Coordinates of C-alpha atoms in Angstrom, one line a residue:
M1 CA 0.0 0.0 0.0
A2 CA 2.8 2.4 1.0
P3 CA 4.8 2.1 -2.3
H4 CA 1.5 2.8 -4.2
L5 CA 0.5 5.7 -2.1
L6 CA 4.2 7.2 -2.7
L7 CA 4.0 6.9 -6.4
V8 CA 0.4 8.4 -6.2
L9 CA 2.2 11.6 -4.4
R10 CA 5.0 11.6 -6.9
I11 CA 2.4 12.0 -9.7
L12 CA 0.4 14.6 -7.9
F13 CA 4.0 16.6 -7.4
F14 CA 4.9 16.0 -11.3
L15 CA 1.1 17.4 -12.5
T16 CA 1.6 20.6 -10.2
G17 CA 5.5 21.0 -11.7
V18 CA 8.2 18.8 -11.2
S19 CA 10.6 21.8 -10.1
D20 CA 10.1 25.4 -10.4
T21 CA 13.7 25.6 -11.6
Q22 CA 16.2 22.6 -11.6
S23 CA 18.4 23.2 -8.3
V24 CA 20.4 19.8 -8.5
S25 CA 22.8 18.7 -11.0
T26 CA 25.1 16.0 -11.5
V27 CA 27.2 14.5 -14.4
S28 CA 25.3 12.9 -17.2
H29 CA 27.1 9.9 -17.9
V30 CA 30.1 7.7 -16.1
S31 CA 32.1 4.6 -17.4
V32 CA 33.5 2.4 -14.6
K33 CA 35.5 -0.9 -14.9
Q34 CA 33.9 -4.0 -13.5
G35 CA 35.0 -4.5 -9.8
G36 CA 35.8 -0.7 -9.4
S37 CA 34.2 2.0 -7.6
I38 CA 32.7 5.5 -8.3
I39 CA 31.5 8.4 -6.4
I40 CA 28.8 10.4 -7.8
P41 CA 28.7 14.2 -6.6
C42 CA 25.2 15.9 -6.6
L43 CA 25.1 19.6 -6.2
Y44 CA 22.3 21.3 -4.8
N45 CA 21.0 24.8 -4.1
Q46 CA 21.6 26.3 -0.6
K47 CA 18.0 26.3 0.1
Y48 CA 18.1 22.7 0.1
R49 CA 20.8 22.8 2.7
N50 CA 18.7 20.9 5.7
N51 CA 16.6 18.9 3.1
V52 CA 16.8 15.1 2.9
K53 CA 18.6 13.6 0.1
Y54 CA 18.4 10.4 -1.6
G55 CA 19.7 8.4 -4.6
C56 CA 17.1 6.6 -6.7
R57 CA 17.6 3.9 -9.6
G58 CA 15.3 3.8 -12.6
Y59 CA 15.0 5.4 -15.8
N60 CA 11.9 7.4 -14.9
W61 CA 12.1 9.6 -11.6
L62 CA 8.3 8.8 -10.8
G63 CA 9.2 5.0 -10.7
C64 CA 12.5 4.8 -9.3
S65 CA 13.5 2.9 -6.4
T66 CA 15.0 4.5 -3.4
V67 CA 18.7 3.1 -2.6
V68 CA 20.1 5.4 0.4
R69 CA 18.7 8.3 2.0
T70 CA 20.8 10.8 4.2
D71 CA 18.5 10.3 7.0
H72 CA 18.1 6.4 6.6
P73 CA 19.3 4.3 5.3
K74 CA 22.7 6.0 4.7
T75 CA 24.5 2.6 3.6
S76 CA 22.6 -0.2 1.7
G77 CA 24.9 -3.0 0.3
K78 CA 27.4 -1.7 -1.9
T79 CA 25.9 1.8 -1.9
S80 CA 26.2 4.7 0.7
V81 CA 25.3 8.4 0.7
S82 CA 26.9 11.6 2.5
D83 CA 25.8 15.2 2.6
D84 CA 28.2 18.2 2.8
I85 CA 26.5 21.0 4.0
N86 CA 29.1 23.5 3.5
Q87 CA 30.1 22.6 -0.1
L88 CA 26.4 22.0 -0.9
V89 CA 27.3 18.5 -2.3
F90 CA 25.7 15.1 -1.6
T91 CA 27.7 12.1 -2.7
V92 CA 26.6 8.7 -3.5
T93 CA 29.5 6.1 -3.6
M94 CA 29.1 2.5 -5.3
T95 CA 31.7 -0.2 -4.8
S96 CA 32.5 -3.2 -6.5
L97 CA 30.5 -2.7 -9.4
S98 CA 29.4 -5.5 -11.7
P99 CA 27.5 -5.2 -15.2
S100 CA 24.3 -5.5 -13.4
D101 CA 24.7 -2.3 -11.7
S102 CA 24.7 -0.4 -15.2
D103 CA 21.7 1.5 -15.1
Y104 CA 20.0 5.0 -14.9
Y105 CA 20.3 6.7 -11.4
W106 CA 18.8 10.0 -9.9
C107 CA 20.2 12.5 -7.3
I108 CA 17.3 13.9 -5.5
V109 CA 16.4 16.5 -3.1
E110 CA 13.2 15.8 -0.9
R111 CA 10.5 18.6 -1.1
K112 CA 7.5 18.6 1.6
S113 CA 5.5 20.8 -0.1
K114 CA 6.6 20.6 -3.6
A115 CA 7.6 17.9 -6.0
D116 CA 10.9 16.5 -5.3
D117 CA 13.8 17.9 -7.5
G118 CA 16.8 15.9 -9.1
D119 CA 18.7 15.2 -11.8
R120 CA 19.7 12.0 -13.7
L121 CA 22.7 10.2 -14.6
Q122 CA 23.7 6.9 -16.4
I123 CA 26.3 4.3 -15.0
S124 CA 27.9 2.0 -17.6
V125 CA 30.0 -1.0 -15.9
T126 CA 32.2 -2.8 -18.5
P127 CA 34.2 -5.7 -18.2
G128 CA 37.0 -4.0 -20.2
T129 CA 38.9 -0.9 -20.2
P130 CA 36.2 2.0 -19.6
E131 CA 36.1 4.7 -22.3
L132 CA 37.0 7.3 -20.0
Y133 CA 38.5 7.1 -16.5
V134 CA 41.0 8.8 -14.2
D135 CA 43.4 7.0 -11.5
Q136 CA 42.0 9.0 -8.6
Q137 CA 38.9 10.6 -8.0
Q138 CA 40.2 12.9 -5.2
M139 CA 43.3 14.9 -5.6
T140 CA 45.1 17.4 -3.1
G141 CA 47.1 20.5 -3.8
V142 CA 48.3 23.7 -1.7
V143 CA 47.8 27.4 -2.0
G144 CA 49.6 29.0 -4.8
G145 CA 50.9 25.1 -6.1
S146 CA 49.6 23.6 -9.0
V147 CA 47.9 20.0 -9.4
T148 CA 47.5 17.8 -12.6
V149 CA 44.9 15.4 -13.2
L150 CA 45.5 12.8 -16.1
C151 CA 42.1 11.8 -17.6
Y152 CA 42.6 8.6 -20.2
Y153 CA 39.9 7.6 -23.0
S154 CA 40.2 5.1 -25.8
S155 CA 39.3 7.0 -28.9
Q156 CA 40.2 10.5 -29.9
G157 CA 37.0 11.8 -31.0
S158 CA 35.8 15.1 -30.1
S159 CA 38.0 17.6 -28.1
G160 CA 38.5 17.0 -24.3
K161 CA 37.0 19.5 -21.7
W162 CA 37.5 20.3 -18.0
C163 CA 34.7 21.7 -16.4
K164 CA 33.9 23.1 -12.8
M165 CA 30.7 21.5 -11.1
G166 CA 28.0 24.2 -11.7
G167 CA 30.7 26.4 -13.6
P168 CA 32.4 27.0 -17.3
C169 CA 34.6 24.5 -19.0
V170 CA 38.0 24.9 -20.5
V171 CA 38.6 23.0 -23.8
V172 CA 41.8 21.6 -25.3
G173 CA 43.8 23.9 -27.1
L174 CA 42.0 27.0 -25.4
S175 CA 44.3 27.3 -22.2
G176 CA 42.4 29.8 -19.8
A177 CA 41.1 30.9 -16.2
L178 CA 38.9 28.6 -14.4
D179 CA 37.5 29.9 -11.3
G180 CA 40.3 32.5 -10.7
T181 CA 42.9 29.6 -11.6
F182 CA 44.9 29.1 -14.8
V183 CA 44.1 25.9 -16.5
K184 CA 46.3 24.2 -19.1
L185 CA 45.0 21.3 -21.3
V186 CA 47.3 19.0 -23.2
Q187 CA 46.0 16.1 -25.4
E188 CA 48.6 13.1 -26.2
H189 CA 48.6 9.6 -27.8
R190 CA 49.8 6.9 -25.7
E191 CA 51.5 4.1 -27.9
T192 CA 51.6 1.7 -24.9
T193 CA 48.1 1.6 -24.3
N194 CA 47.0 2.7 -27.8
G195 CA 44.7 5.3 -26.2
Y196 CA 45.0 8.8 -25.4
V197 CA 45.4 10.9 -22.3
L198 CA 44.1 14.5 -21.3
M199 CA 46.5 16.1 -18.9
V200 CA 44.8 18.9 -17.0
T201 CA 47.1 21.4 -14.8
M202 CA 45.5 23.7 -12.4
S203 CA 48.2 26.6 -11.3
G204 CA 47.9 29.3 -8.8
L205 CA 45.5 27.3 -6.6
M206 CA 43.4 29.3 -4.2
M207 CA 41.2 27.9 -1.2
K208 CA 38.2 28.5 -3.0
N209 CA 39.3 26.1 -5.8
T210 CA 38.3 23.4 -3.6
G211 CA 35.4 21.5 -5.2
W212 CA 34.1 18.9 -7.7
Y213 CA 35.3 19.2 -11.5
W214 CA 35.1 16.6 -14.1
C215 CA 37.0 15.6 -17.4
E216 CA 34.6 15.4 -20.5
K217 CA 34.9 13.5 -23.8
G218 CA 32.1 13.2 -26.1
K219 CA 29.2 12.1 -23.8
L220 CA 31.2 10.9 -20.9
Q221 CA 32.1 12.5 -17.8
M222 CA 34.4 11.4 -15.1
P223 CA 34.2 13.4 -11.7
V224 CA 37.2 14.5 -9.7
H225 CA 37.5 16.1 -6.4
I226 CA 40.2 18.7 -5.4
T227 CA 40.9 19.8 -2.0
V228 CA 43.6 22.7 -1.7
N229 CA 45.3 23.2 1.6
Q230 CA 47.3 25.9 3.1
S231 CA 50.9 25.7 2.1
T232 CA 53.3 23.9 4.4
T233 CA 57.0 23.3 4.4
T234 CA 56.5 19.6 4.2
Q235 CA 53.9 19.5 1.5
S236 CA 54.9 19.6 -2.5
T237 CA 53.4 22.7 -4.4
T238 CA 52.5 20.2 -7.4
T239 CA 50.3 17.2 -7.2
T240 CA 50.3 14.8 -10.2
Q241 CA 48.3 11.5 -10.5
A242 CA 50.6 8.5 -11.0
P243 CA 50.3 7.1 -14.6
S244 CA 48.1 4.0 -14.7
T245 CA 46.3 2.0 -17.6
H246 CA 43.8 0.3 -15.6
Q247 CA 40.6 1.4 -13.9
A248 CA 41.1 -1.2 -11.2
S249 CA 43.7 0.8 -9.4
L250 CA 41.1 3.3 -8.3
T251 CA 41.1 2.8 -4.2
S252 CA 38.0 2.2 -2.4
A253 CA 35.5 5.1 -2.6
E254 CA 35.3 7.3 0.2
S255 CA 32.5 9.6 1.1
N256 CA 32.7 13.3 0.4
T257 CA 33.3 14.1 4.2
S258 CA 36.3 12.3 4.6
P259 CA 39.7 13.8 3.6
P260 CA 40.8 13.4 0.1
T261 CA 43.7 11.0 -0.7
V262 CA 47.1 12.7 -1.3
S263 CA 48.9 11.6 -4.6
P264 CA 51.7 9.3 -4.3
S265 CA 54.3 11.5 -4.9
V266 CA 53.4 14.2 -2.2
T267 CA 52.8 11.0 0.3
N268 CA 56.2 9.7 -0.4
R269 CA 57.8 13.0 -0.1
D270 CA 55.8 13.7 3.1
N271 CA 57.2 10.4 4.6
V272 CA 60.9 11.2 4.0
V273 CA 60.8 14.5 5.7
T274 CA 59.0 12.8 8.7
N275 CA 61.4 10.2 8.7
E276 CA 64.5 12.8 8.5
N277 CA 62.9 14.8 11.4
T278 CA 62.8 11.5 13.6
D279 CA 66.4 11.0 13.0
E280 CA 67.4 14.6 14.3
K281 CA 66.0 14.0 17.5
P282 CA 68.3 11.5 18.9
Q283 CA 71.2 13.1 16.9
S284 CA 70.7 16.7 18.6
L285 CA 70.6 15.1 22.1
L286 CA 73.9 13.4 21.5
E287 CA 75.4 16.7 20.3
V288 CA 74.3 18.3 23.6
L289 CA 75.5 15.4 26.0
F290 CA 78.8 15.3 23.8
I291 CA 80.5 18.6 25.3
P292 CA 79.7 17.9 28.9
L293 CA 80.7 14.5 28.7
S294 CA 83.9 15.2 27.0
L295 CA 84.8 17.9 29.6
L296 CA 84.2 15.4 32.7
V297 CA 86.4 12.9 30.9
V298 CA 89.2 15.6 30.5
L299 CA 89.0 16.7 34.1
I300 CA 89.4 13.3 35.6
A301 CA 92.3 12.6 33.3
V302 CA 94.0 15.8 34.6
T303 CA 93.1 14.9 38.3
L304 CA 94.7 11.4 37.9
V305 CA 97.9 13.1 36.3
T306 CA 98.3 15.6 39.1
L307 CA 98.0 12.8 41.6
K308 CA 100.5 10.7 40.2
M309 CA 103.1 13.5 39.9
L310 CA 102.3 14.6 43.5
R311 CA 103.1 10.9 44.7
K312 CA 106.2 10.7 42.5
H313 CA 107.5 14.0 44.3
K314 CA 106.7 12.9 47.6
D315 CA 108.7 9.6 47.2
K316 CA 111.6 11.1 45.8
K317 CA 111.9 13.7 48.5
A318 CA 111.9 10.7 51.0
K319 CA 114.4 9.0 49.3
D320 CA 116.6 11.9 49.1
Q321 CA 116.7 12.7 53.0
P322 CA 119.7 11.2 54.8
A323 CA 118.7 8.6 57.6
N324 CA 118.7 9.6 60.9
T325 CA 119.6 6.7 63.2
S326 CA 120.2 8.5 66.5
V327 CA 119.4 11.8 68.0
Q328 CA 121.7 13.1 70.6
S329 CA 120.3 15.6 73.3
A330 CA 122.0 19.2 73.1
D331 CA 122.4 19.4 77.0
S332 CA 124.0 15.9 76.9
E333 CA 127.8 15.8 77.7
P334 CA 130.5 13.4 77.4
N335 CA 130.5 10.9 80.3
I336 CA 133.7 11.1 82.2
T337 CA 135.2 8.8 84.6
Y338 CA 137.3 10.0 87.1
S339 CA 139.7 7.8 89.3
T340 CA 142.5 8.2 92.2
V341 CA 145.8 6.1 91.8
S342 CA 148.1 6.1 94.8
H343 CA 151.6 4.3 95.2
T344 CA 152.1 1.9 98.2
R345 CA 155.7 2.7 98.2
G346 CA 158.2 5.3 97.5
T347 CA 157.5 9.1 97.7
A348 CA 155.6 11.3 96.1
Q349 CA 158.6 12.6 94.1
Q350 CA 159.1 9.2 92.6
G351 CA 158.4 8.7 88.8
L352 CA 155.7 7.4 87.4
N353 CA 157.6 5.2 85.6
P354 CA 156.0 1.7 85.6
E355 CA 159.1 0.0 84.8
S356 CA 160.8 1.5 88.0
H357 CA 158.5 0.9 90.5
G358 CA 156.7 -2.0 89.9
D359 CA 153.2 -2.9 89.4
L360 CA 150.6 0.1 89.3
Y361 CA 147.3 0.0 91.2
S362 CA 144.5 2.6 90.4
T363 CA 141.1 2.9 92.0
V364 CA 138.5 4.4 89.7
I365 CA 135.6 5.6 91.4
P366 CA 133.1 7.0 89.2
K367 CA 131.3 10.2 90.0
Q368 CA 127.8 10.8 90.2
H369 CA 126.7 13.2 87.2
R370 CA 123.7 15.5 87.0
T371 CA 122.7 14.0 83.9
A372 CA 121.7 10.0 83.3
Q373 CA 124.8 8.0 82.8
R374 CA 125.1 5.6 79.8
E375 CA 127.7 2.9 79.1
A376 CA 131.1 3.8 77.8
E377 CA 131.6 3.5 74.2
P378 CA 134.7 3.2 72.1
G379 CA 136.4 6.9 71.6
D380 CA 135.1 8.1 75.2
V381 CA 138.0 9.7 77.3
V382 CA 138.4 8.7 80.8
Y383 CA 140.1 10.5 83.5
S384 CA 141.9 9.4 86.3
T385 CA 144.2 10.4 89.4
V386 CA 147.3 7.9 90.1
A387 CA 148.8 7.6 93.3
A388 CA 152.0 5.3 93.8
H389 CA 152.4 3.2 97.2
Q390 CA 155.6 1.4 98.2
R391 CA 155.3 -2.3 98.2

């Protein structure tokens, strides 16, 4: 009952006017390789900022079946939706596509009092190389720098274009300004793939250049999102897509609210700088500690040498000093032994010749000295008084 009621309401809205002025726009036809993914941007007017948006499948808007909605469900199988109210764009992301997913789809804004507003596109899933594709749908640049997008296509046909979503286009051979940025388009033939490449270079990027663009070749378009960041010392001023010949190289699609993927050249350069900065930290620490450690080693060495020299000097001085085996007191006096000698016979006038008087006797009586006595040693002088006695 509900699906029929919804169909009746849509018919009534259609009769009263599908939309006063079409305020929703998207690409018209995209080609995707089997197993790949695609992000479809849907641009809407500012008055629809708070409205519910949804993706719908079917050739006719009145009879299409809703796949995902920004209120519920935001994800259904391989399809998801996200809304960026600042950029005024909601995106429908489809992954792991198969040929059965080839069909017409709608970007629709729900309106309560009037008919819903929307725009239709066609998605073609092919098992071979798509007729028009890019390596990456999301690119990054910096303010004042440049970004290069490579759009591949199988046949030369009509001239290629580079368009700003909801804005003007620049055609091959007619380089000019687009949204305040200089755009140069170069079309080349690739013998390796027997195809062609449209090289789009945007120079002098500004913050306002952030948004959705697309490559156009004939009736096909391929949307590309460019994010412009403030310039930093670690970012490259030029971002270029890595060459590729296959749509399967596309990364898994992300919602528009997630940060865009940086190209390989920028990512690799950032990694090198980060490693260099990481290696500089321990090196600086060693430089800081090297000087005080060196001074400490020198100080210890000088101290050891000084101590060794002082020890040698002291040992030499002790060796040169004469040994003092004995110390004699200044008050000491030589010990003197006094004796009295008397003759047993003869007169006092007799001579003291021992040969004429016979034996000579003496009595040696040591006198007390005011100082302590010591034993006589060789060389000491002994004084005595001799008296002769008659036998």
